[in-house]
Amino acid sequence: QVQLQESGPGLVKPSETVSLTCTVSGGSMNRYYWSWIRLTPGRQLEWIGYIYSSGTAFYNPSLQSRATFSIDTSQNQVSLRLTSVTAADTAVYYCARRAEGQWFDSWGRGTLVTVSS
Amino acid sequence: DIVMTQSPDSLAVSLGETATINCKSSRSVLYISNNKNYLAWYQLKPRQPPRLLIYWASTRETGVPDRFSGSVSETDFTLTISSLQAEDVAVYYCQQYYSAPMTFGQGTRLEIK
């Protein structure tokens, strides 16, 4: 059974860039889309986007081009880079596998990112 | 963007009773060519990975107890949890995957009365 584990710095200052990594184990990354989704303190889930194993990526326009995904299938990792962060980016960030039908069938436990000076 | 609106925001149900959570989409998520509603339900518990419960509005994910069921009437979706157990305490979300950006409801917190 595939397992996903997110990691990140925890605390980031406003206007800085945060980089998060998701490590996948127990399954191949090939021929899947790998998503980032965040849960805000207000309990709202927001889809950030996803990247295919080939590297093709799709982003939620709401992030206004601040998000960039990368993938390294040899290392079984997918990464998210979010620039110019503000307090509104404070959230638990989840990595999730998108199934063929476009729902999310496997998730990590999430990593908390707090934006504060 | 398709807006997903859940109701209620929270509810408390007695053990063994039935919990009903509603989700309404701002427009149809029914794909005519395959007659499928592009709607999923998830269960979120603290410090655990979110869990997929239902997809195609009414198909249970492998391993999900049959106490969980999904139904649809046009743009109104329902997640029903029968014979409520203590382990069902969680926040539940609906999600449409009909069109990008994928969007979620605001969540419904389920507690034991």
CSV table of C-alpha atoms in Angstrom, one decimal:
chain,number,residue,atom,x,y,z
A,1,GLN,CA,0.0,0.0,0.0
A,2,VAL,CA,1.4,3.3,-1.0
A,3,GLN,CA,2.4,5.7,1.8
A,4,LEU,CA,3.1,9.4,1.5
A,5,GLN,CA,5.0,11.6,4.0
A,6,GLU,CA,5.3,15.3,3.8
A,7,SER,CA,8.2,17.4,5.3
A,8,GLY,CA,8.9,21.0,5.6
A,9,PRO,CA,10.4,23.8,7.7
A,10,GLY,CA,7.3,24.4,9.9
A,11,LEU,CA,7.8,28.2,10.4
A,12,VAL,CA,8.4,30.7,7.6
A,13,LYS,CA,8.6,34.5,7.6
A,14,PRO,CA,6.2,36.6,5.5
A,15,SER,CA,7.5,37.3,2.0
A,16,GLU,CA,9.8,34.3,2.1
A,17,THR,CA,9.7,31.1,0.0
A,18,VAL,CA,8.7,27.7,1.6
A,19,SER,CA,9.7,24.4,0.1
A,20,LEU,CA,7.9,21.2,1.0
A,21,THR,CA,8.7,17.6,0.0
A,22,CYS,CA,6.6,14.5,-0.2
A,23,THR,CA,8.3,11.1,-0.1
A,24,VAL,CA,6.4,8.2,-1.6
A,25,SER,CA,6.9,4.6,-0.5
A,26,GLY,CA,5.3,1.3,-1.2
A,27,GLY,CA,4.4,2.0,-4.8
A,28,SER,CA,5.6,3.5,-8.1
A,29,MET,CA,5.1,7.2,-8.8
A,30,ASN,CA,4.9,6.5,-12.6
A,31,ARG,CA,1.7,7.1,-14.4
A,32,TYR,CA,0.1,8.9,-11.5
A,33,TYR,CA,-0.7,12.6,-10.8
A,34,TRP,CA,0.6,13.8,-7.4
A,35,SER,CA,-1.3,16.6,-5.8
A,36,TRP,CA,-0.8,19.2,-3.1
A,37,ILE,CA,-3.8,20.2,-1.1
A,38,ARG,CA,-3.9,22.4,2.0
A,39,LEU,CA,-6.2,22.7,5.0
A,40,THR,CA,-6.5,26.2,6.4
A,41,PRO,CA,-7.1,27.1,10.1
A,42,GLY,CA,-10.6,27.9,9.0
A,43,ARG,CA,-11.1,24.3,8.1
A,44,GLN,CA,-11.2,24.9,4.3
A,45,LEU,CA,-9.5,22.4,2.0
A,46,GLU,CA,-7.9,24.0,-1.1
A,47,TRP,CA,-6.5,22.2,-4.1
A,48,ILE,CA,-3.1,23.7,-5.0
A,49,GLY,CA,-2.6,21.6,-8.1
A,50,TYR,CA,-0.9,18.4,-9.3
A,51,ILE,CA,2.1,17.2,-11.3
A,52,TYR,CA,2.2,14.1,-13.5
A,53,SER,CA,5.1,11.6,-13.3
A,54,SER,CA,6.4,13.0,-16.6
A,55,GLY,CA,6.6,16.5,-15.0
A,56,THR,CA,3.5,18.1,-16.6
A,57,ALA,CA,1.9,20.3,-13.9
A,58,PHE,CA,-1.4,22.0,-13.4
A,59,TYR,CA,-2.0,24.7,-10.9
A,60,ASN,CA,-5.0,26.4,-9.2
A,61,PRO,CA,-5.1,29.9,-10.5
A,62,SER,CA,-5.9,31.2,-7.0
A,63,LEU,CA,-2.2,30.8,-6.1
A,64,GLN,CA,-1.4,33.4,-8.7
A,65,SER,CA,1.6,31.6,-10.1
A,66,ARG,CA,3.3,31.5,-6.7
A,67,ALA,CA,3.4,27.7,-6.6
A,68,THR,CA,5.8,25.5,-8.5
A,69,PHE,CA,5.9,21.7,-8.4
A,70,SER,CA,8.8,19.4,-9.2
A,71,ILE,CA,9.1,15.6,-9.3
A,72,ASP,CA,12.0,13.1,-9.0
A,73,THR,CA,10.7,9.7,-9.6
A,74,SER,CA,14.1,8.1,-9.0
A,75,GLN,CA,14.0,9.5,-5.5
A,76,ASN,CA,10.3,8.9,-5.1
A,77,GLN,CA,9.7,12.6,-4.2
A,78,VAL,CA,7.5,15.4,-5.3
A,79,SER,CA,8.0,18.9,-4.1
A,80,LEU,CA,6.1,22.2,-3.7
A,81,ARG,CA,7.7,25.6,-3.7
A,82,LEU,CA,5.5,28.5,-2.7
A,83,THR,CA,6.9,32.0,-3.0
A,84,SER,CA,6.0,35.3,-1.3
A,85,VAL,CA,4.1,33.7,1.5
A,86,THR,CA,1.7,35.6,3.7
A,87,ALA,CA,-0.3,34.7,6.8
A,88,ALA,CA,-3.0,33.4,4.5
A,89,ASP,CA,-0.7,30.6,3.5
A,90,THR,CA,-0.6,29.2,7.0
A,91,ALA,CA,-2.1,25.7,6.7
A,92,VAL,CA,-1.5,22.0,6.9
A,93,TYR,CA,-0.1,20.9,3.5
A,94,TYR,CA,-1.0,17.5,2.3
A,95,CYS,CA,0.5,15.4,-0.5
A,96,ALA,CA,-2.1,13.1,-2.2
A,97,ARG,CA,-2.2,10.7,-5.1
A,98,ARG,CA,-4.8,11.4,-7.7
A,99,ALA,CA,-6.5,8.3,-8.9
A,100,GLU,CA,-7.5,7.7,-12.5
A,101,GLY,CA,-11.0,9.0,-11.8
A,102,GLN,CA,-9.5,12.2,-10.4
A,103,TRP,CA,-10.4,11.7,-6.8
A,104,PHE,CA,-7.6,11.5,-4.2
A,105,ASP,CA,-7.1,7.9,-3.0
A,106,SER,CA,-4.0,8.1,-0.9
A,107,TRP,CA,-2.9,11.0,1.4
A,108,GLY,CA,0.0,11.8,3.7
A,109,ARG,CA,-0.5,13.0,7.3
A,110,GLY,CA,0.3,16.6,6.3
A,111,THR,CA,2.9,19.1,7.4
A,112,LEU,CA,2.0,22.3,9.2
A,113,VAL,CA,3.4,25.5,7.7
A,114,THR,CA,3.0,28.6,9.9
A,115,VAL,CA,3.8,32.0,8.3
A,116,SER,CA,4.8,34.5,11.0
A,117,SER,CA,7.5,37.0,11.7
B,1,ASP,CA,-15.2,27.7,-10.1
B,2,ILE,CA,-17.8,25.2,-8.8
B,3,VAL,CA,-18.8,26.1,-5.3
B,4,MET,CA,-19.5,23.2,-3.0
B,5,THR,CA,-21.8,24.0,0.0
B,6,GLN,CA,-22.1,21.6,2.9
B,7,SER,CA,-24.7,21.5,5.6
B,8,PRO,CA,-24.8,21.4,8.5
B,9,ASP,CA,-21.4,22.8,9.6
B,10,SER,CA,-21.5,20.5,12.6
B,11,LEU,CA,-23.8,17.9,14.0
B,12,ALA,CA,-24.0,15.6,17.0
B,13,VAL,CA,-25.5,12.1,16.7
B,14,SER,CA,-26.0,9.4,19.3
B,15,LEU,CA,-24.1,6.1,19.0
B,16,GLY,CA,-25.9,3.7,16.8
B,17,GLU,CA,-28.0,6.3,15.1
B,18,THR,CA,-27.7,7.7,11.6
B,19,ALA,CA,-25.8,10.8,10.6
B,20,THR,CA,-26.7,12.7,7.4
B,21,ILE,CA,-24.4,15.2,5.7
B,22,ASN,CA,-25.4,17.3,2.7
B,23,CYS,CA,-23.4,18.8,-0.1
B,24,LYS,CA,-24.7,21.0,-2.9
B,25,SER,CA,-22.8,22.0,-6.0
B,26,SER,CA,-23.3,25.4,-7.6
B,27,ARG,CA,-23.7,23.6,-11.0
B,28,SER,CA,-24.0,20.1,-12.3
B,29,VAL,CA,-21.1,17.8,-11.9
B,30,LEU,CA,-22.8,15.1,-13.9
B,31,TYR,CA,-20.8,14.1,-17.0
B,32,ILE,CA,-23.5,13.2,-19.5
B,33,SER,CA,-21.4,10.8,-21.7
B,34,ASN,CA,-20.8,8.4,-18.8
B,35,ASN,CA,-23.7,9.3,-16.6
B,36,LYS,CA,-21.4,9.7,-13.6
B,37,ASN,CA,-21.4,12.4,-11.0
B,38,TYR,CA,-17.8,13.6,-10.3
B,39,LEU,CA,-18.2,13.9,-6.5
B,40,ALA,CA,-16.1,12.3,-3.7
B,41,TRP,CA,-16.4,12.2,0.1
B,42,TYR,CA,-13.5,12.3,2.5
B,43,GLN,CA,-13.0,11.8,6.3
B,44,LEU,CA,-10.5,13.8,8.1
B,45,LYS,CA,-9.2,13.0,11.6
B,46,PRO,CA,-6.5,14.9,13.5
B,47,ARG,CA,-2.9,13.5,12.9
B,48,GLN,CA,-4.1,11.0,10.4
B,49,PRO,CA,-4.1,10.9,6.6
B,50,PRO,CA,-7.4,12.0,5.2
B,51,ARG,CA,-9.4,9.0,4.0
B,52,LEU,CA,-11.3,8.6,0.8
B,53,LEU,CA,-14.8,7.2,1.5
B,54,ILE,CA,-16.9,7.6,-1.7
B,55,TYR,CA,-16.3,8.4,-5.3
B,56,TRP,CA,-18.6,8.7,-8.3
B,57,ALA,CA,-21.0,10.1,-5.6
B,58,SER,CA,-22.0,6.6,-4.4
B,59,THR,CA,-19.2,4.1,-4.9
B,60,ARG,CA,-17.5,3.0,-1.7
B,61,GLU,CA,-13.7,2.9,-1.7
B,62,THR,CA,-12.3,-0.5,-1.0
B,63,GLY,CA,-12.2,-1.2,2.8
B,64,VAL,CA,-14.8,1.4,3.7
B,65,PRO,CA,-17.6,-0.1,5.9
B,66,ASP,CA,-21.0,-0.4,4.2
B,67,ARG,CA,-22.3,1.9,7.0
B,68,PHE,CA,-21.1,4.7,4.8
B,69,SER,CA,-23.2,5.4,1.7
B,70,GLY,CA,-23.5,8.2,-0.8
B,71,SER,CA,-26.5,9.4,-2.8
B,72,VAL,CA,-27.4,12.1,-5.3
B,73,SER,CA,-30.4,14.1,-6.5
B,74,GLU,CA,-29.3,16.4,-9.3
B,75,THR,CA,-26.9,18.8,-7.6
B,76,ASP,CA,-27.6,17.7,-4.1
B,77,PHE,CA,-25.4,15.0,-2.6
B,78,THR,CA,-25.7,13.1,0.7
B,79,LEU,CA,-23.3,11.1,2.8
B,80,THR,CA,-25.1,8.8,5.2
B,81,ILE,CA,-23.4,7.1,8.1
B,82,SER,CA,-25.6,4.5,9.7
B,83,SER,CA,-25.1,2.8,13.0
B,84,LEU,CA,-22.8,5.5,14.1
B,85,GLN,CA,-19.6,4.4,16.0
B,86,ALA,CA,-17.2,6.4,18.1
B,87,GLU,CA,-14.5,6.0,15.5
B,88,ASP,CA,-16.7,8.0,13.0
B,89,VAL,CA,-16.0,11.3,14.9
B,90,ALA,CA,-14.3,13.4,12.2
B,91,VAL,CA,-14.7,16.2,9.8
B,92,TYR,CA,-16.2,15.2,6.5
B,93,TYR,CA,-15.7,16.9,3.1
B,94,CYS,CA,-17.2,16.6,-0.3
B,95,GLN,CA,-15.1,17.4,-3.4
B,96,GLN,CA,-16.0,17.8,-7.0
B,97,TYR,CA,-13.6,16.7,-9.7
B,98,TYR,CA,-15.8,17.6,-12.7
B,99,SER,CA,-13.8,20.7,-13.6
B,100,ALA,CA,-10.6,22.5,-12.5
B,101,PRO,CA,-9.9,23.9,-10.1
B,102,MET,CA,-11.1,21.0,-8.0
B,103,THR,CA,-13.1,22.3,-5.1
B,104,PHE,CA,-14.2,21.1,-1.7
B,105,GLY,CA,-17.1,21.8,0.6
B,106,GLN,CA,-16.3,23.7,3.9
B,107,GLY,CA,-16.5,20.5,5.9
B,108,THR,CA,-19.0,19.1,8.4
B,109,ARG,CA,-17.8,18.2,11.9
B,110,LEU,CA,-19.5,15.1,13.3
B,111,GLU,CA,-19.5,14.5,17.0
B,112,ILE,CA,-21.2,12.0,19.4
B,113,LYS,CA,-24.2,13.2,21.3
